[in-house]
Amino acid sequence: MRLLDLDRLAALVPAGATLAIPPDNSATCAAFARALVRQGMRDLRLIGVPVSGYATDLLIGAGCVAEVQSSAVSLDEAGPAPCFTRAVKAGTIRMLDATCPAMHAMLEAAAKGIPFIPIRGILGSDLLAHRPDWRVIDNPFAAGDPIVVLPALAPDFAAFHAATADREGNVWVGRHRELAVMAHAARRTLVTVERIVERSLIEDEQLAPGVITAAYVEAVAVAEQGARPSGLLDEYPDDAEHFLEYARLARSEEGFRAYLARHVLPPPAAAAE
Amino acid sequence: MRLLDLDRLAALVPAGATLAIPPDNSATCAAFARALVRQGMRDLRLIGVPVSGYATDLLIGAGCVAEVQSSAVSLDEAGPAPCFTRAVKAGTIRMLDATCPAMHAMLEAAAKGIPFIPIRGILGSDLLAHRPDWRVIDNPFAAGDPIVVLPALAPDFAAFHAATADREGNVWVGRHRELAVMAHAARRTLVTVERIVERSLIEDEQLAPGVITAAYVEAVAVAEQGARPSGLLDEYPDDAEHFLEYARLARSEEGFRAYLARHVLPPPAAAAE
Amino acid sequence: MSEVLPEERLIGAIARLILDPSRPRARHVAIGAASPIPSAAAYLAREITGDLRVSVLYKRRGNPFTDGTGELFDLAAQGRIDLFFLGGGEIDGAANINLIGIGEWPGRTARFPGSFGSAFMYLLVPRTILFRLEHSPRVLVRRVAHVSAPGTSPPGHFRRGHAEALVTGRAVFAFSPERARFTLVSVHPGESRESVRAATGFDYDIAEPLSETPAPPARELALLRGPVAAAMVPTYPAFAARLWPAAPIARSA
Amino acid sequence: MSEVLPEERLIGAIARLILDPSRPRARHVAIGAASPIPSAAAYLAREITGDLRVSVLYKRRGNPFTDGTGELFDLAAQGRIDLFFLGGGEIDGAANINLIGIGEWPGRTARFPGSFGSAFMYLLVPRTILFRLEHSPRVLVRRVAHVSAPGTSPPGHFRRGHAEALVTGRAVFAFSPERARFTLVSVHPGESRESVRAATGFDYDIAEPLSETPAPPARELALLRGPVAAAMVPTYPAFAARLWPAAPIARSA
């Protein structure tokens, strides 16, 4: 495991990479997304696991994104995702619509090393017509039973925020099992954490069930409050005001620039030095 | 959730049921198996997740078992499983051989509500010829790529031992995720625990990742040291001597009867009353 | 007791649908994110029967999901969820729902957030209640622009159930999957068959006699303003504070 | 240093196979249950390179598996395990292994425990080392009675690798998947080409010159009796105590 600073962690992602990220209610990598914006990321292909919000909208608004694959993009109680909505209507990003359990299943297939996985439901949805990579086959165990099969999805990168990592690179994600699936499925997993702990997280039977072991973790950076404005388990709550501020500002291009200047980009003085 | 005593818990399983159990190194339901023996269980169809040991051998020796589906039956360091070995050679049980990841995958398919799941490997193994319920199909996403597909396996019952349950029926199993898969896949899950705790196990973010929630749990019984002779996480270690005693006694029918009398059946005085 | 709030009437109406004795009994109701009215209805149904598991996604205290955000879907696939709620940017007269958008795919004229789990849950959960507060011709359309999840399926498609009802801010409809058609069964106070007709973009039948959506009886109202309000506080503090400013301290729920 | 024990020689031989520079570098070696000699070999290889992940199943301290007993297989399927060990009740000259039994299926004459993960791991892990201490005509047979996992596969079968070697209590063989045939490369002290021939039920080639399996050099022996012995204590206390009665206190490993 490599312990890096936040900007170096973000710099591991090349332009054009596929990057799986969690939604706002599940250890979202908000600080990491802001670091990607700062380094002028281009052509990202984001994967919402299974949906996405603030981080995706921010990256789209900052021009970092070529494609989004997700079951939804929304700011939840703060309303629609403004930059996402604008970009879809303008046709400036490619949107691959999905449904939540299909996102999970495609990643689970990659995590299990199987080339495809069947899933119930979806038949009769227009999603199918727009996902030529999703097929319908006959259930090999029952005649006259059409069933959707999905290809495995192995992202180039997975990124999320967690409470703690230890010196070996074990990461405690608590009940966010979807993060384990992301890490298992992705080729390289980048993690920001609140803090590094000195003891081993896998030696403690109470902590171990919530740990993704170092075998899956490429690099870690400390980013205190790195999920903000999202909350993190019992560490800190959502910052509902910040979500509302973002939703309000991002409604216009100009407002979005103001948000970036206020919360994402380095202060002009520092930038001028 | 129903809180029962151990014998009432075991009495929920009817003769002929399929029953998934963990191996000796994973929260094995040893006390539960002994209770099944005491009540004269018949025709059980055991499912080793993914292998099994003491509990399976004991139940076979006591004449409770019609069929075993497992990737292996063994007493690990204490050697081969004597009653199992005898029964296979005598043809008195039906043995469905499998391989570990296939056992996991069939249960995961049931847990995901999909009728089948593909799996790599296995091609070229004689297991295939003896598992007509396992098929080989062409990968629908790539020509000339044969792949094994397995049917979902939804046991009538899953039974295992765990450290704690709360009053709502949430059960903490720690890092034994295979127990969660068993519980998700099975129609009814029966759990023995060391103790009932008064606080809610899902309110504590540190415990929650190791919890199977009450939605999957049919009934719970307290059975202190209920995994013995197996160990349980950091609660107590294996009892290697007991395994060796069992392995030695079970080598003969007579010895096995002596083991039952010593460790499983009620004392003759009590039985005579 | 003070006057029944419109939200309380909706909550009571949905609780009655959950407990509809002509339907298979629901033992486990799941509620998606950001759904205060369905959540309150499920809690009320639980208080009435004393025997109903209610799993609210992203519940802030006593979150019943410990296996990640995929667990809800696995539970549904296993047949462990009996009843679920869905909404839609558009809902049409055949109970198709559209959470994608309007205009050229994937929503070049108007874009909704996305389909979430609808394409799965609608087919896997035996009982669905459609809920959308906004009742207008732009939401309740003759034919959705895009189908996130189909209201009915041809024979041979694996499907466990359909929408049973559609509850809006104006009325309650029942749905017949055989006829792929809604029937207006009650209108909320202040609405009429004409006002609902004008606000609805699809054709439907009308139950005779058409009734007014009843207020919850006093006993249910007491449950609603007592234990249900308390259960709502941790996950929906703003909603609970607005409806029930005197709501008791939250209990574990 | 005291005399090299037979087990130490085996451990050294297996460590050299793990580190074979002509093979793709192993970054992650996994070891199944109850395998003290392969475990020690992997720990020794880790001490030599300083950069090797060793995951021992059912390790009693610092167990690296937190996702259940299926995690090993998922790791392998993901391509995250580079090298694994397999044994067999029978192993034949084409590297087929039999963990089922002998006689009519499923082992009416002799029954072995079962196939465990072999039918999967043999095809999914790029590098396999076969290890079986007993080297006798009943274990090393011309043709296994039943194939738990095949030594080679026809073109078109998804397979990432094959056995590279077979290490027994008497000798070390290399395996050629192209020829589906073993070559005897070294014999342990006290063995000869004749004694190995007599103890082996299958045909094989013989490397010329045939060497004696070398003892680990002094530096490796020091690592083996120091940090490796310490790492072995928690999971294999009896084995460690027998080989290295003065083994240092276990460190976290």
Short mmCIF file of N, CA and C in Angstrom, two decimals, chain C residues 158-253:
data_model
loop_
_atom_site.label_atom_id
_atom_site.label_comp_id
_atom_site.label_asym_id
_atom_site.label_seq_id
_atom_site.Cartn_x
_atom_site.Cartn_y
_atom_site.Cartn_z
N PHE C 158 -40.91 -13.25 -16.21
CA PHE C 158 -40.91 -13.48 -14.76
C PHE C 158 -41.38 -12.20 -14.06
N ARG C 159 -42.50 -12.29 -13.36
CA ARG C 159 -43.02 -11.12 -12.66
C ARG C 159 -43.85 -11.58 -11.48
N ARG C 160 -43.62 -11.00 -10.31
CA ARG C 160 -44.32 -11.44 -9.10
C ARG C 160 -45.56 -10.63 -8.78
N GLY C 161 -45.67 -9.45 -9.38
CA GLY C 161 -46.84 -8.63 -9.04
C GLY C 161 -46.84 -7.34 -9.82
N HIS C 162 -47.78 -6.49 -9.48
CA HIS C 162 -48.02 -5.25 -10.22
C HIS C 162 -48.37 -4.15 -9.25
N ALA C 163 -48.57 -2.96 -9.81
CA ALA C 163 -49.12 -1.88 -9.02
C ALA C 163 -50.52 -2.27 -8.56
N GLU C 164 -50.82 -1.95 -7.31
CA GLU C 164 -52.19 -2.15 -6.82
C GLU C 164 -52.95 -0.84 -6.84
N ALA C 165 -52.23 0.25 -6.64
CA ALA C 165 -52.90 1.53 -6.52
C ALA C 165 -51.95 2.64 -6.90
N LEU C 166 -52.53 3.79 -7.20
CA LEU C 166 -51.76 5.02 -7.42
C LEU C 166 -52.35 6.07 -6.49
N VAL C 167 -51.52 6.60 -5.62
CA VAL C 167 -51.96 7.63 -4.67
C VAL C 167 -51.27 8.94 -5.03
N THR C 168 -52.06 9.99 -5.19
CA THR C 168 -51.51 11.31 -5.54
C THR C 168 -52.01 12.35 -4.54
N GLY C 169 -51.65 13.57 -4.78
CA GLY C 169 -52.11 14.66 -3.94
C GLY C 169 -53.59 14.99 -4.13
N ARG C 170 -54.22 14.37 -5.14
CA ARG C 170 -55.63 14.66 -5.40
C ARG C 170 -56.56 13.47 -5.20
N ALA C 171 -56.01 12.25 -5.36
CA ALA C 171 -56.93 11.12 -5.45
C ALA C 171 -56.24 9.79 -5.22
N VAL C 172 -57.06 8.75 -5.14
CA VAL C 172 -56.56 7.37 -5.07
C VAL C 172 -57.17 6.57 -6.22
N PHE C 173 -56.30 5.91 -7.00
CA PHE C 173 -56.74 5.02 -8.07
C PHE C 173 -56.40 3.58 -7.70
N ALA C 174 -57.23 2.64 -8.13
CA ALA C 174 -56.86 1.22 -8.10
C ALA C 174 -56.39 0.84 -9.50
N PHE C 175 -55.51 -0.18 -9.57
CA PHE C 175 -55.00 -0.61 -10.88
C PHE C 175 -55.36 -2.06 -11.13
N SER C 176 -55.85 -2.33 -12.34
CA SER C 176 -56.11 -3.71 -12.76
C SER C 176 -55.05 -4.13 -13.76
N PRO C 177 -54.17 -5.06 -13.39
CA PRO C 177 -53.15 -5.49 -14.36
C PRO C 177 -53.77 -6.24 -15.54
N GLU C 178 -54.88 -6.92 -15.31
CA GLU C 178 -55.52 -7.66 -16.41
C GLU C 178 -55.97 -6.69 -17.51
N ARG C 179 -56.54 -5.56 -17.07
CA ARG C 179 -57.05 -4.58 -18.04
C ARG C 179 -56.03 -3.49 -18.31
N ALA C 180 -54.90 -3.49 -17.58
CA ALA C 180 -53.85 -2.47 -17.72
C ALA C 180 -54.49 -1.08 -17.65
N ARG C 181 -55.32 -0.88 -16.61
CA ARG C 181 -56.10 0.35 -16.55
C ARG C 181 -56.41 0.71 -15.11
N PHE C 182 -56.41 2.02 -14.84
CA PHE C 182 -56.73 2.51 -13.51
C PHE C 182 -58.22 2.76 -13.34
N THR C 183 -58.68 2.68 -12.08
CA THR C 183 -60.02 3.09 -11.70
C THR C 183 -59.91 4.10 -10.56
N LEU C 184 -60.52 5.25 -10.74
CA LEU C 184 -60.52 6.27 -9.68
C LEU C 184 -61.44 5.78 -8.56
N VAL C 185 -60.91 5.65 -7.34
CA VAL C 185 -61.75 5.12 -6.26
C VAL C 185 -62.10 6.17 -5.22
N SER C 186 -61.25 7.17 -5.03
CA SER C 186 -61.63 8.24 -4.10
C SER C 186 -60.87 9.51 -4.44
N VAL C 187 -61.51 10.63 -4.10
CA VAL C 187 -60.86 11.93 -4.31
C VAL C 187 -60.69 12.59 -2.95
N HIS C 188 -59.59 13.34 -2.81
CA HIS C 188 -59.33 14.01 -1.54
C HIS C 188 -60.27 15.21 -1.39
N PRO C 189 -60.47 15.70 -0.18
CA PRO C 189 -61.33 16.87 0.04
C PRO C 189 -60.88 18.03 -0.85
N GLY C 190 -61.86 18.72 -1.43
CA GLY C 190 -61.54 19.84 -2.29
C GLY C 190 -61.43 19.43 -3.75
N GLU C 191 -61.35 18.10 -4.00
CA GLU C 191 -61.28 17.62 -5.39
C GLU C 191 -62.63 17.05 -5.79
N SER C 192 -62.84 16.99 -7.11
CA SER C 192 -64.07 16.39 -7.63
C SER C 192 -63.70 15.48 -8.79
N ARG C 193 -64.72 14.78 -9.31
CA ARG C 193 -64.39 13.96 -10.47
C ARG C 193 -63.94 14.83 -11.63
N GLU C 194 -64.46 16.06 -11.68
CA GLU C 194 -64.07 16.95 -12.77
C GLU C 194 -62.64 17.46 -12.59
N SER C 195 -62.30 17.85 -11.35
CA SER C 195 -60.96 18.42 -11.15
C SER C 195 -59.89 17.34 -11.37
N VAL C 196 -60.22 16.13 -10.98
CA VAL C 196 -59.25 15.04 -11.20
C VAL C 196 -59.15 14.74 -12.69
N ARG C 197 -60.28 14.71 -13.34
CA ARG C 197 -60.28 14.48 -14.80
C ARG C 197 -59.38 15.51 -15.50
N ALA C 198 -59.52 16.76 -15.09
CA ALA C 198 -58.76 17.83 -15.75
C ALA C 198 -57.27 17.72 -15.47
N ALA C 199 -56.94 17.12 -14.34
CA ALA C 199 -55.53 17.06 -13.94
C ALA C 199 -54.85 15.77 -14.39
N THR C 200 -55.60 14.90 -15.05
CA THR C 200 -55.07 13.56 -15.38
C THR C 200 -54.97 13.41 -16.89
N GLY C 201 -53.78 13.05 -17.35
CA GLY C 201 -53.55 12.94 -18.79
C GLY C 201 -53.96 11.61 -19.39
N PHE C 202 -54.29 10.62 -18.53
CA PHE C 202 -54.67 9.31 -19.09
C PHE C 202 -56.14 9.02 -18.81
N ASP C 203 -56.69 8.09 -19.59
CA ASP C 203 -58.06 7.62 -19.38
C ASP C 203 -58.11 6.63 -18.21
N TYR C 204 -59.25 6.65 -17.53
CA TYR C 204 -59.41 5.71 -16.41
C TYR C 204 -60.89 5.50 -16.19
N ASP C 205 -61.21 4.46 -15.45
CA ASP C 205 -62.60 4.21 -15.05
C ASP C 205 -62.86 4.90 -13.72
N ILE C 206 -64.12 4.98 -13.36
CA ILE C 206 -64.50 5.64 -12.10
C ILE C 206 -65.39 4.69 -11.31
N ALA C 207 -64.99 4.47 -10.06
CA ALA C 207 -65.81 3.62 -9.19
C ALA C 207 -67.10 4.34 -8.87
N GLU C 208 -68.20 3.56 -8.81
CA GLU C 208 -69.48 4.15 -8.44
C GLU C 208 -69.99 3.44 -7.19
N PRO C 209 -70.34 4.11 -6.13
CA PRO C 209 -70.21 5.56 -5.97
C PRO C 209 -68.77 5.94 -5.74
N LEU C 210 -68.35 7.10 -6.22
CA LEU C 210 -67.01 7.63 -5.98
C LEU C 210 -67.00 8.26 -4.59
N SER C 211 -66.09 7.85 -3.77
CA SER C 211 -66.09 8.37 -2.39
C SER C 211 -65.02 9.42 -2.19
N GLU C 212 -65.10 10.05 -1.02
CA GLU C 212 -64.02 10.96 -0.63
C GLU C 212 -63.00 10.14 0.15
N THR C 213 -61.73 10.41 -0.10
CA THR C 213 -60.68 9.71 0.65
C THR C 213 -60.89 10.00 2.13
N PRO C 214 -61.12 8.98 2.93
CA PRO C 214 -61.48 9.25 4.31
C PRO C 214 -60.27 9.69 5.13
N ALA C 215 -60.55 10.47 6.16
CA ALA C 215 -59.51 10.80 7.14
C ALA C 215 -59.26 9.57 7.99
N PRO C 216 -58.05 9.45 8.55
CA PRO C 216 -57.83 8.32 9.46
C PRO C 216 -58.75 8.45 10.66
N PRO C 217 -59.32 7.33 11.13
CA PRO C 217 -60.15 7.40 12.34
C PRO C 217 -59.30 7.85 13.53
N ALA C 218 -59.99 8.25 14.58
CA ALA C 218 -59.32 8.87 15.73
C ALA C 218 -58.20 8.01 16.28
N ARG C 219 -58.44 6.69 16.36
CA ARG C 219 -57.42 5.81 16.92
C ARG C 219 -56.14 5.82 16.08
N GLU C 220 -56.33 5.81 14.75
CA GLU C 220 -55.15 5.82 13.87
C GLU C 220 -54.44 7.17 13.93
N LEU C 221 -55.26 8.22 14.05
CA LEU C 221 -54.66 9.56 14.14
C LEU C 221 -53.80 9.68 15.39
N ALA C 222 -54.27 9.05 16.46
CA ALA C 222 -53.49 9.09 17.70
C ALA C 222 -52.17 8.33 17.53
N LEU C 223 -52.25 7.18 16.85
CA LEU C 223 -51.01 6.43 16.58
C LEU C 223 -50.07 7.26 15.71
N LEU C 224 -50.68 7.91 14.72
CA LEU C 224 -49.89 8.69 13.77
C LEU C 224 -49.15 9.82 14.47
N ARG C 225 -49.87 10.50 15.34
CA ARG C 225 -49.26 11.66 15.99
C ARG C 225 -48.42 11.27 17.20
N GLY C 226 -48.51 10.00 17.58
CA GLY C 226 -47.70 9.52 18.71
C GLY C 226 -46.50 8.71 18.24
N PRO C 227 -46.64 7.39 18.27
CA PRO C 227 -45.47 6.55 17.94
C PRO C 227 -44.96 6.73 16.51
N VAL C 228 -45.87 6.97 15.55
CA VAL C 228 -45.40 7.12 14.17
C VAL C 228 -44.59 8.40 14.03
N ALA C 229 -45.09 9.48 14.58
CA ALA C 229 -44.34 10.74 14.52
C ALA C 229 -42.97 10.56 15.16
N ALA C 230 -42.94 9.87 16.28
CA ALA C 230 -41.65 9.65 16.97
C ALA C 230 -40.70 8.84 16.11
N ALA C 231 -41.23 7.82 15.43
CA ALA C 231 -40.38 6.99 14.59
C ALA C 231 -39.84 7.75 13.39
N MET C 232 -40.58 8.78 12.97
CA MET C 232 -40.18 9.54 11.79
C MET C 232 -39.05 10.54 12.08
N VAL C 233 -38.94 10.98 13.32
CA VAL C 233 -38.05 12.10 13.63
C VAL C 233 -36.60 11.87 13.18
N PRO C 234 -35.98 10.72 13.48
CA PRO C 234 -34.55 10.61 13.15
C PRO C 234 -34.27 10.72 11.65
N THR C 235 -35.10 10.08 10.81
CA THR C 235 -34.80 10.05 9.38
C THR C 235 -35.41 11.23 8.64
N TYR C 236 -36.56 11.71 9.11
CA TYR C 236 -37.24 12.81 8.43
C TYR C 236 -37.53 13.95 9.40
N PRO C 237 -36.47 14.53 9.96
CA PRO C 237 -36.69 15.54 11.01
C PRO C 237 -37.50 16.74 10.52
N ALA C 238 -37.20 17.23 9.32
CA ALA C 238 -37.90 18.43 8.83
C ALA C 238 -39.38 18.12 8.61
N PHE C 239 -39.66 16.98 7.99
CA PHE C 239 -41.03 16.56 7.72
C PHE C 239 -41.80 16.40 9.03
N ALA C 240 -41.19 15.72 9.97
CA ALA C 240 -41.86 15.46 11.25
C ALA C 240 -42.11 16.77 11.99
N ALA C 241 -41.13 17.66 11.95
CA ALA C 241 -41.28 18.93 12.67
C ALA C 241 -42.38 19.78 12.05
N ARG C 242 -42.51 19.71 10.72
CA ARG C 242 -43.53 20.51 10.04
C ARG C 242 -44.93 19.98 10.37
N LEU C 243 -45.10 18.65 10.31
CA LEU C 243 -46.43 18.08 10.54
C LEU C 243 -46.80 18.02 12.01
N TRP C 244 -45.81 17.63 12.80
CA TRP C 244 -46.11 17.34 14.20
C TRP C 244 -45.10 18.06 15.08
N PRO C 245 -45.24 19.38 15.21
CA PRO C 245 -44.23 20.14 15.96
C PRO C 245 -44.07 19.64 17.39
N ALA C 246 -45.09 18.98 17.91
CA ALA C 246 -44.99 18.50 19.30
C ALA C 246 -44.63 17.01 19.35
N ALA C 247 -44.06 16.50 18.24
CA ALA C 247 -43.78 15.07 18.19
C ALA C 247 -42.89 14.64 19.35
N PRO C 248 -43.20 13.48 19.95
CA PRO C 248 -42.41 13.01 21.08
C PRO C 248 -40.96 12.71 20.66
N ILE C 249 -40.11 12.59 21.64
CA ILE C 249 -38.72 12.23 21.38
C ILE C 249 -38.68 10.90 20.61
N ALA C 250 -37.76 10.83 19.67
CA ALA C 250 -37.66 9.61 18.85
C ALA C 250 -37.36 8.39 19.70
N ARG C 251 -38.05 7.34 19.39
CA ARG C 251 -37.68 6.06 19.99
C ARG C 251 -36.90 5.27 18.93
N SER C 252 -36.30 4.23 19.34
CA SER C 252 -35.63 3.35 18.37
C SER C 252 -36.69 2.69 17.50
N ALA C 253 -36.57 2.82 16.22
CA ALA C 253 -37.59 2.23 15.34
C ALA C 253 -36.97 1.94 13.99
#
